[in-house]
Short mmCIF file of C-alpha atoms in Angstrom, two decimals:
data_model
loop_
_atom_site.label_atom_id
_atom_site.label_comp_id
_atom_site.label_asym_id
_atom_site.label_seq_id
_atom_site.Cartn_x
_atom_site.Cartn_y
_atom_site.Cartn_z
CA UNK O 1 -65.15 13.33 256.63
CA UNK O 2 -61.81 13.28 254.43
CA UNK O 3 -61.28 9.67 254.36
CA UNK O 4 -61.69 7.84 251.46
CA UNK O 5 -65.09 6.38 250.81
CA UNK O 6 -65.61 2.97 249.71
CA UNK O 7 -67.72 2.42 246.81
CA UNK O 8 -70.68 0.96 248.74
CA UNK O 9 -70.65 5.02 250.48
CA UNK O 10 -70.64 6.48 247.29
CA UNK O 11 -75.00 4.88 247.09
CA UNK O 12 -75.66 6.56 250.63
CA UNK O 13 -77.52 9.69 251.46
CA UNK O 14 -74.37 12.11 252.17
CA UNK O 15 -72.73 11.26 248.62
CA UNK O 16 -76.12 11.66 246.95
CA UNK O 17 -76.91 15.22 248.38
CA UNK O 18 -73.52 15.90 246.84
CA UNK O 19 -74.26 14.99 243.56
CA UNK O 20 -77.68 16.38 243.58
CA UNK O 21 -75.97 19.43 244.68
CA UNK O 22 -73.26 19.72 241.88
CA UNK O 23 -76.18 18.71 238.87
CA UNK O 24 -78.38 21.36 240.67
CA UNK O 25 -75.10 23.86 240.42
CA UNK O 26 -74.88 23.09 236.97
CA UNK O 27 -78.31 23.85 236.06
CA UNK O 28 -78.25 27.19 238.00
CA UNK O 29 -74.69 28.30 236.36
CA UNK O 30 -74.77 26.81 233.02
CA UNK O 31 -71.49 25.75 233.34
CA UNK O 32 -71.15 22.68 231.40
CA UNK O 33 -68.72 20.08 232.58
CA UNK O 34 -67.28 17.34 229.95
CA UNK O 35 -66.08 14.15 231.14
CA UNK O 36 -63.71 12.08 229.12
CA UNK O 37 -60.99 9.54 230.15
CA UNK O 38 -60.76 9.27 233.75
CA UNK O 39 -61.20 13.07 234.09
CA UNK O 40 -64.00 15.56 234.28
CA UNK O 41 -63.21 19.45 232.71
CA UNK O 42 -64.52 22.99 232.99
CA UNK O 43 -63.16 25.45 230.64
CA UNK O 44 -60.05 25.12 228.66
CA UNK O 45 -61.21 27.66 227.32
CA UNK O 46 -63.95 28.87 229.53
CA UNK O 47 -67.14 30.50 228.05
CA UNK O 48 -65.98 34.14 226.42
CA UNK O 49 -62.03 33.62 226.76
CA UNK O 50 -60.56 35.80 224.01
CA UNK O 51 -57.12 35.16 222.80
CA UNK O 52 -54.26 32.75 223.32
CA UNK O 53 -54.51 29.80 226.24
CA UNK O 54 -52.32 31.29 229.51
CA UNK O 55 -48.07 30.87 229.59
CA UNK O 56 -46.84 28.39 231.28
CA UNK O 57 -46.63 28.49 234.85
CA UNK O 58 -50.18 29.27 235.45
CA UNK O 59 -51.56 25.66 237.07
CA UNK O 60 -51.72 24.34 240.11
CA UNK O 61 -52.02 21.15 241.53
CA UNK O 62 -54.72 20.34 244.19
CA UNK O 63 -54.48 17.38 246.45
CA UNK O 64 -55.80 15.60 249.19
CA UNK O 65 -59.05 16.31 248.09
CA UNK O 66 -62.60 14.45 249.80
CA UNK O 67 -63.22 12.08 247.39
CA UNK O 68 -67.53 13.14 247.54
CA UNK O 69 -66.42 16.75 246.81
CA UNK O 70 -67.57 18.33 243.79
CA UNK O 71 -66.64 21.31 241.30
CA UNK O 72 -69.92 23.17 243.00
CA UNK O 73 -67.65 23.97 246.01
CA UNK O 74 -64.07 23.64 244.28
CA UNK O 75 -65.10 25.74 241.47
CA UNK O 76 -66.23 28.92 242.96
CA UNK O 77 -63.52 28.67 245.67
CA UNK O 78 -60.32 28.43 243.14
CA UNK O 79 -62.14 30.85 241.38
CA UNK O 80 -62.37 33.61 244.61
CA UNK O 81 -58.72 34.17 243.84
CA UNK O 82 -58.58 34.94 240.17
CA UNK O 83 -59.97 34.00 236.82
CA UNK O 84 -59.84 30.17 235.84
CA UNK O 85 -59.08 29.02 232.37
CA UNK O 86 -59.58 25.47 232.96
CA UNK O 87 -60.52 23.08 235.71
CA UNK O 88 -59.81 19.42 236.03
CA UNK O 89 -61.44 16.85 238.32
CA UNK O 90 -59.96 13.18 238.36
CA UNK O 91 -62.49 10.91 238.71
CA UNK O 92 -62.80 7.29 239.36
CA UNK O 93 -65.43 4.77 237.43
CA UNK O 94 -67.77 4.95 240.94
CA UNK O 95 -68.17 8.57 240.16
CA UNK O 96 -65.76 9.40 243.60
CA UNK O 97 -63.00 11.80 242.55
CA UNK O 98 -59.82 10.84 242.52
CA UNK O 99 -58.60 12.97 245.52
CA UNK O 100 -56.79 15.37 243.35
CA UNK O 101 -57.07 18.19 240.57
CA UNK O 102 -55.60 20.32 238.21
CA UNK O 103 -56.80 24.35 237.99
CA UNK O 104 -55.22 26.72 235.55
CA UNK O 105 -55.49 30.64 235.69
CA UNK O 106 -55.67 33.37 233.21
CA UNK O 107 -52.16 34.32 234.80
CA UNK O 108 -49.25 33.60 236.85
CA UNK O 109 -50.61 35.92 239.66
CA UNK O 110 -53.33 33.53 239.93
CA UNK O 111 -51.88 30.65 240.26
CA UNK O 112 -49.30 32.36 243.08
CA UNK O 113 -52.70 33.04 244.73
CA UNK O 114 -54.28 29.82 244.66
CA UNK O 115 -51.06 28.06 246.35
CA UNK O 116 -50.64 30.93 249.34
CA UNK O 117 -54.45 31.13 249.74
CA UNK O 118 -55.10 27.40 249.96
CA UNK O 119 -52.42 25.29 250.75
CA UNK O 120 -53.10 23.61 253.56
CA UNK O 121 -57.01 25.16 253.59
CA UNK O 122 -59.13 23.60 255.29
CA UNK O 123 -62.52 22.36 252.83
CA UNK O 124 -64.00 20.60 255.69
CA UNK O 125 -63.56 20.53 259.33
CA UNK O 126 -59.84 18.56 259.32
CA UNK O 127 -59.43 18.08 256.39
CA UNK O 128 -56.70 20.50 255.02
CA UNK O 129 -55.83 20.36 250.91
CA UNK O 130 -52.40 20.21 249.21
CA UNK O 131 -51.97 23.06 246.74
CA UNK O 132 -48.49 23.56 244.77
CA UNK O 133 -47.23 24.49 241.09
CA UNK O 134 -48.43 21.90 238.65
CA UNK O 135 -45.08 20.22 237.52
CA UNK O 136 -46.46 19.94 233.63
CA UNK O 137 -44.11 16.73 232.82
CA UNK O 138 -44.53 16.69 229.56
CA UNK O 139 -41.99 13.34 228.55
CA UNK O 140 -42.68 9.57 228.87
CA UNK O 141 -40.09 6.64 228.91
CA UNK O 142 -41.05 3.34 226.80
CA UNK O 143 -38.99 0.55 228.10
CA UNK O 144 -38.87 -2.86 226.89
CA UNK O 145 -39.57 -2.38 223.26
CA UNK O 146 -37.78 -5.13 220.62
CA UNK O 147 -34.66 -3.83 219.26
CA UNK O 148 -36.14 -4.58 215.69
CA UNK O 149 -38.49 -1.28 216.21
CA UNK O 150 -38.00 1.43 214.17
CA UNK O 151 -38.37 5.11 214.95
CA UNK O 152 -40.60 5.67 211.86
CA UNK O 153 -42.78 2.62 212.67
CA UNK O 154 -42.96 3.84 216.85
CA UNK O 155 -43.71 7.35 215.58
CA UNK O 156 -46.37 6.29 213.31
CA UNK O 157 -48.30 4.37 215.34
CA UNK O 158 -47.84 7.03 217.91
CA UNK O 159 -49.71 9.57 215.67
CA UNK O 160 -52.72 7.23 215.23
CA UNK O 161 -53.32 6.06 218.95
CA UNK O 162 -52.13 9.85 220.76
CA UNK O 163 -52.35 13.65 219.83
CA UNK O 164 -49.50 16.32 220.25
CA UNK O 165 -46.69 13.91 220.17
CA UNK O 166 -43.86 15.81 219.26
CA UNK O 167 -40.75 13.47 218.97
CA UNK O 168 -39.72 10.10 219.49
CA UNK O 169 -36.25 9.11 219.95
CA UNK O 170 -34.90 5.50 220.51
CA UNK O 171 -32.16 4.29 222.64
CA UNK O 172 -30.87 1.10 224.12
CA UNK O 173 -32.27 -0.06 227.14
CA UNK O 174 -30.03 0.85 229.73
CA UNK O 175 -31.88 -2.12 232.29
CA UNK O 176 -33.02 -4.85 229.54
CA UNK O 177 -30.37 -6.59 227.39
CA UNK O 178 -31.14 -6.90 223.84
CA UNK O 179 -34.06 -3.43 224.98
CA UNK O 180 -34.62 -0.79 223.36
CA UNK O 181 -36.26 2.22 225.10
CA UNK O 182 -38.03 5.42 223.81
CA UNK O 183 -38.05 8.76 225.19
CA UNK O 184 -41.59 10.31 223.90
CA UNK O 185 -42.20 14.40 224.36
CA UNK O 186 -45.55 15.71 223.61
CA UNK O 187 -47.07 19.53 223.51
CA UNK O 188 -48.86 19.57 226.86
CA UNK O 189 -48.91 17.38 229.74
CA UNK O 190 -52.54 16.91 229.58
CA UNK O 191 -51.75 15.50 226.29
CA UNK O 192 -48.55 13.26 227.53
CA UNK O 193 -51.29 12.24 230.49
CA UNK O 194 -53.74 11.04 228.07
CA UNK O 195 -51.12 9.39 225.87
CA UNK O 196 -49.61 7.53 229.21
CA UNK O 197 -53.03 6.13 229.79
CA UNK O 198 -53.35 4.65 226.27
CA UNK O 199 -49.84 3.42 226.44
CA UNK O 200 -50.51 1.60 229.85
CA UNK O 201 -53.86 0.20 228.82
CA UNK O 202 -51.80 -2.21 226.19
CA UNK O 203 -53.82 -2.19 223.12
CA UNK O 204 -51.32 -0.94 220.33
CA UNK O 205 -49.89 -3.59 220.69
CA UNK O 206 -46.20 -2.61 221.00
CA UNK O 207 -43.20 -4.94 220.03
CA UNK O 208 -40.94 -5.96 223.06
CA UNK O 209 -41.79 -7.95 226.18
CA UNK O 210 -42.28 -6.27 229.63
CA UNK O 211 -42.99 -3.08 228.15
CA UNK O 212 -42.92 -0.39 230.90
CA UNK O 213 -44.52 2.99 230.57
CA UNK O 214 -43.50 5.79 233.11
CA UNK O 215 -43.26 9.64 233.19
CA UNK O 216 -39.60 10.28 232.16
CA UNK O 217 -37.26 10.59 235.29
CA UNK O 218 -34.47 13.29 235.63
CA UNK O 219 -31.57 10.99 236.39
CA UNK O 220 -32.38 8.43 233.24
CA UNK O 221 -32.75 12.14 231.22
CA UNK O 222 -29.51 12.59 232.32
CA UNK O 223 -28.22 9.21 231.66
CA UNK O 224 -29.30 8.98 228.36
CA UNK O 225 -27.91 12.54 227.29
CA UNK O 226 -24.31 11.90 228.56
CA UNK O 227 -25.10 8.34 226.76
CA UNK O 228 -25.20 10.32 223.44
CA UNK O 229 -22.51 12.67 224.17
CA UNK O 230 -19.88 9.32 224.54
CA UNK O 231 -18.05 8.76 221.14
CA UNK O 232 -20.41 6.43 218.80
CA UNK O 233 -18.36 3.93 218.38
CA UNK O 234 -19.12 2.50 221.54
CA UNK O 235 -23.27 2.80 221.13
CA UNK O 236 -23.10 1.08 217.27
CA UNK O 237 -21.12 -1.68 219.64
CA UNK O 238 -24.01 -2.02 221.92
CA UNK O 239 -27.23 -1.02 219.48
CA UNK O 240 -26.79 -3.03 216.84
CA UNK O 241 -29.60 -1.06 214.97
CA UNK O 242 -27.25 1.51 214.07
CA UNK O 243 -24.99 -0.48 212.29
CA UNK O 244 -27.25 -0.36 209.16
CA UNK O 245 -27.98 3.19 208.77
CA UNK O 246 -31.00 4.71 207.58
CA UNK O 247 -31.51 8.63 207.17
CA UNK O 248 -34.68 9.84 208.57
CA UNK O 249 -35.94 10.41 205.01
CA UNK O 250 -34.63 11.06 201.41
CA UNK O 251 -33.63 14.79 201.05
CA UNK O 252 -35.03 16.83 198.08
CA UNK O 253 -33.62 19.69 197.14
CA UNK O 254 -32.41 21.73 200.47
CA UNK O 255 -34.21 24.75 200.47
CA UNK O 256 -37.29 23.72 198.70
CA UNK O 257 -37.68 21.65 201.72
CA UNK O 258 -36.32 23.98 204.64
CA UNK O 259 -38.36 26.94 202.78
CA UNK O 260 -41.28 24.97 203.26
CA UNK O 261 -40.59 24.29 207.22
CA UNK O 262 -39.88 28.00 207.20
CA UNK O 263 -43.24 29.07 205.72
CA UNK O 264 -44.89 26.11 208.08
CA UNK O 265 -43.64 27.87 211.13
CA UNK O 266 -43.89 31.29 209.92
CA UNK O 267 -48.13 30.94 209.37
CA UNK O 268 -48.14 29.03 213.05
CA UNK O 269 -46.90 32.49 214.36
CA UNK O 270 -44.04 29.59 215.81
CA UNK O 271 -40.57 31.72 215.38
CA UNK O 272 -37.63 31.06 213.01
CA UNK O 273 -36.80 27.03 213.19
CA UNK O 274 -32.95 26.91 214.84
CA UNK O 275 -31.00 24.07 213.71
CA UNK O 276 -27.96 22.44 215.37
CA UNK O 277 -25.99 19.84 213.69
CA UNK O 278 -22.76 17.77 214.33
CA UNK O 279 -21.16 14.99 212.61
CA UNK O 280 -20.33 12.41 215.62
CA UNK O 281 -19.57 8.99 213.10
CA UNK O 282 -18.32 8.30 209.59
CA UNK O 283 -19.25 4.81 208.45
CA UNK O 284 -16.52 2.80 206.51
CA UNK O 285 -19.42 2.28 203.62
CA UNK O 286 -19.84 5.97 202.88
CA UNK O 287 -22.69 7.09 205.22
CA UNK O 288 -21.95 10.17 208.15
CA UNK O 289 -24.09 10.05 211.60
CA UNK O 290 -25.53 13.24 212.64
CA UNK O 291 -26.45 14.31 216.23
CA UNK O 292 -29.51 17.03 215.24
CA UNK O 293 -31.16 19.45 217.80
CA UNK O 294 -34.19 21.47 216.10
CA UNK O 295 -35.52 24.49 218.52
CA UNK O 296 -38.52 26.26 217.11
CA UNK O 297 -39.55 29.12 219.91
CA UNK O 298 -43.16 28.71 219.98
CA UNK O 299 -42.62 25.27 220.74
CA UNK O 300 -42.44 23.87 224.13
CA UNK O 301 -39.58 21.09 223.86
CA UNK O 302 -37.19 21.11 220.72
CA UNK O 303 -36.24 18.01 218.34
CA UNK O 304 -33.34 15.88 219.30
CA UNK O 305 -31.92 12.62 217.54
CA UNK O 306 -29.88 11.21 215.12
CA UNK O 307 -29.84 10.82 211.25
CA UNK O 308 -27.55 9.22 208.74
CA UNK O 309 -26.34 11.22 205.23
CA UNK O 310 -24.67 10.08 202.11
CA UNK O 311 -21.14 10.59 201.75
CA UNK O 312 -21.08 11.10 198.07
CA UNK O 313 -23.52 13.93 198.32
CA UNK O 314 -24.19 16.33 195.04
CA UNK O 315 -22.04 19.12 196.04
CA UNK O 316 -24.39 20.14 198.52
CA UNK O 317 -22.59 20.20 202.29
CA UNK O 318 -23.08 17.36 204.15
CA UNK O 319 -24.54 20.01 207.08
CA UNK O 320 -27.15 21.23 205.07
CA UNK O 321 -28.42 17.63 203.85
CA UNK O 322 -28.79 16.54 207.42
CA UNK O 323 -30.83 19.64 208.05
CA UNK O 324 -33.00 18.81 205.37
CA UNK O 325 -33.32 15.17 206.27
CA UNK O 326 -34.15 16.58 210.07
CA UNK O 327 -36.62 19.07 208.44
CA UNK O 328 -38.73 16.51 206.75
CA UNK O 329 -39.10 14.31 210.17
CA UNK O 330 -39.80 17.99 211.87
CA UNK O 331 -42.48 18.83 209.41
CA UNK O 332 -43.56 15.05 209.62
CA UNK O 333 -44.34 15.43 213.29
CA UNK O 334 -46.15 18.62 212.98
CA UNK O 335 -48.52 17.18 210.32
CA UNK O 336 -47.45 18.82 207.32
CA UNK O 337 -45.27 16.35 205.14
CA UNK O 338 -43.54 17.74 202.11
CA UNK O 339 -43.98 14.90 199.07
CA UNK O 340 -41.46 15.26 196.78
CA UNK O 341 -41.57 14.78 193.33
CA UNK O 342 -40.59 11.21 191.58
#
């Protein structure tokens, strides 16, 4: 049967020949499968994988799955149409899967296999699977956060509780007054997955009431972009935050510090850092808002925010301070912070 089994099902005979079926598969195949938070894994990489994970592009999502079906049958059959890299099994505290799964292929070819081959396959007698492209969101929207949190404070406690975080930029709350709400992008969305779960169990503790953690929708990604593309003077009116400004960091000297990003990016194999900067506020004290955009091409998403320079700079043009300011916060995220010298 296909319907979802209660948890009192899961102790009867059918449900037990299925696990003593999968640990018996296990045994016989040596494939070892690792369970950790909410989800159980083959592979990623499998046993004798040489070289770089696949491109993106290359996973599928499974659906509508029998919730006493195991990776002994799902395995070998997503496997019949090319090579897997990884396999992932949602799984509920009951040991039932979730009714869905994630497989990921050597190549794109695979993938386009798995979806013509088995969409809409019958696994059991009526009871036909979903199979499409994996949509790999990758971006999660904080909302309700107090408008006294910084980025630096959101991105550091970020780093501790979540891995592959790659930016964090703030906004006000376009449905909470006196809101602010971050837009988070990480380097996989296995990793934004994980990071969503932490996020919605509640225990960093974040600052704001009625937080509210979701996968990042297309039409508030829109929103909030032609938000930031509307003169400033407008925003500082409604985010009081940016009144006081506050550069991402104190530049050192310019091209110690975007040498040093350079040489970062150049040992990741990551490409040539590509910076875009433009000056969309000057402040009556002295300080200049700049919009940033940092692409790096081995890097899935690129940086994107705002940072505040000096006026009465050293000579030095006001572009190329930003850029350094944006280069320590880039070199921040990826885990290499430059300390300069008092």
């Amino acid at each position: 049967p296909c319907n979802r089994l209660s948890p009192q099902r899961w102790t009867n005979s059918i449900n037990q020949a299925s696990k003593t079926s999968l640990l018996a598969w296990e045994k016989e195949t040596g494939i070892e499968l690792v369970q950790i938070n909410g989800q159980r894994r083959y592979g990623g990489p499998p046993p004798g994988w040489v070289g770089n994970p696949p491109p993106a592009g290359t996973e599928v999502y499974i659906g509508k799955l029998p919730q006493d079906l195991y990776e002994d049958v799902l395995i070998p059959l997503f496997q019949s149409v090319g090579k897997l890299y990884e396999f992932r099994l949602m799984m509920t505290f009951s040991g039932l899967n979730r009714g869905f799964a994630y497989a990921k292929y050597s190549s794109q070819r695979g993938a386009r296999d798995a979806i013509t081959t088995f969409n809409n396959y019958q696994v059991r007698q009526g009871c036909a699977i979903v199979v499409c492209r994996s949509t790999q969101k990758r971006e999660l929207s904080v909302d309700g956060l107090a408008t006294s949190v910084s980025q630096q404070e959101l991105e550091a406690t970020l780093q501790r509780a979540t891995q592959g975080v790659l930016s964090v930029t703030l906004h006000a709350s376009p449905h909470q007054r006196q809101a602010k709400l971050a837009v988070l992008k990480y380097s996989s969305h296995q990793a934004a997955a994980l990071a969503k779960k932490t996020l919605m169990e509640g225990n960093l503790r974040l600052r704001g009431s009625g937080i509210k953690v979701e996968w990042l929708h297309l039409d508030l990604k829109q929103k909030l972009q032609l938000w930031e593309e509307r003169p400033l003077s407008r925003q500082v009116q409604e985010d009081k935050s940016l009144v006081v400004p506050k550069p991402l960091a104190q530049p050192p000297a310019v091209q110690n510090v975007l040498d040093h990003l350079n040489t970062l990016c150049s040992r990741q194999r990551l490409g040539t850092p590509l910076f875009l900067t433009k000056c969309v506020q000057v402040n009556p004290s002295g300080w200049l808002l700049f919009w940033y955009q940092v692409a790096i091409p081995g890097y899935p998403v690129p940086f994107s925010g705002f940072t505040w320079v000096r006026e009465d700079g050293q000579g030095q043009s006001r572009h190329e301070e930003a850029k350094a300011s944006v280069a320590l916060h880039v070199l921040r995220v990826l885990g290499e912070p430059l300390v300069s010298p008092h």
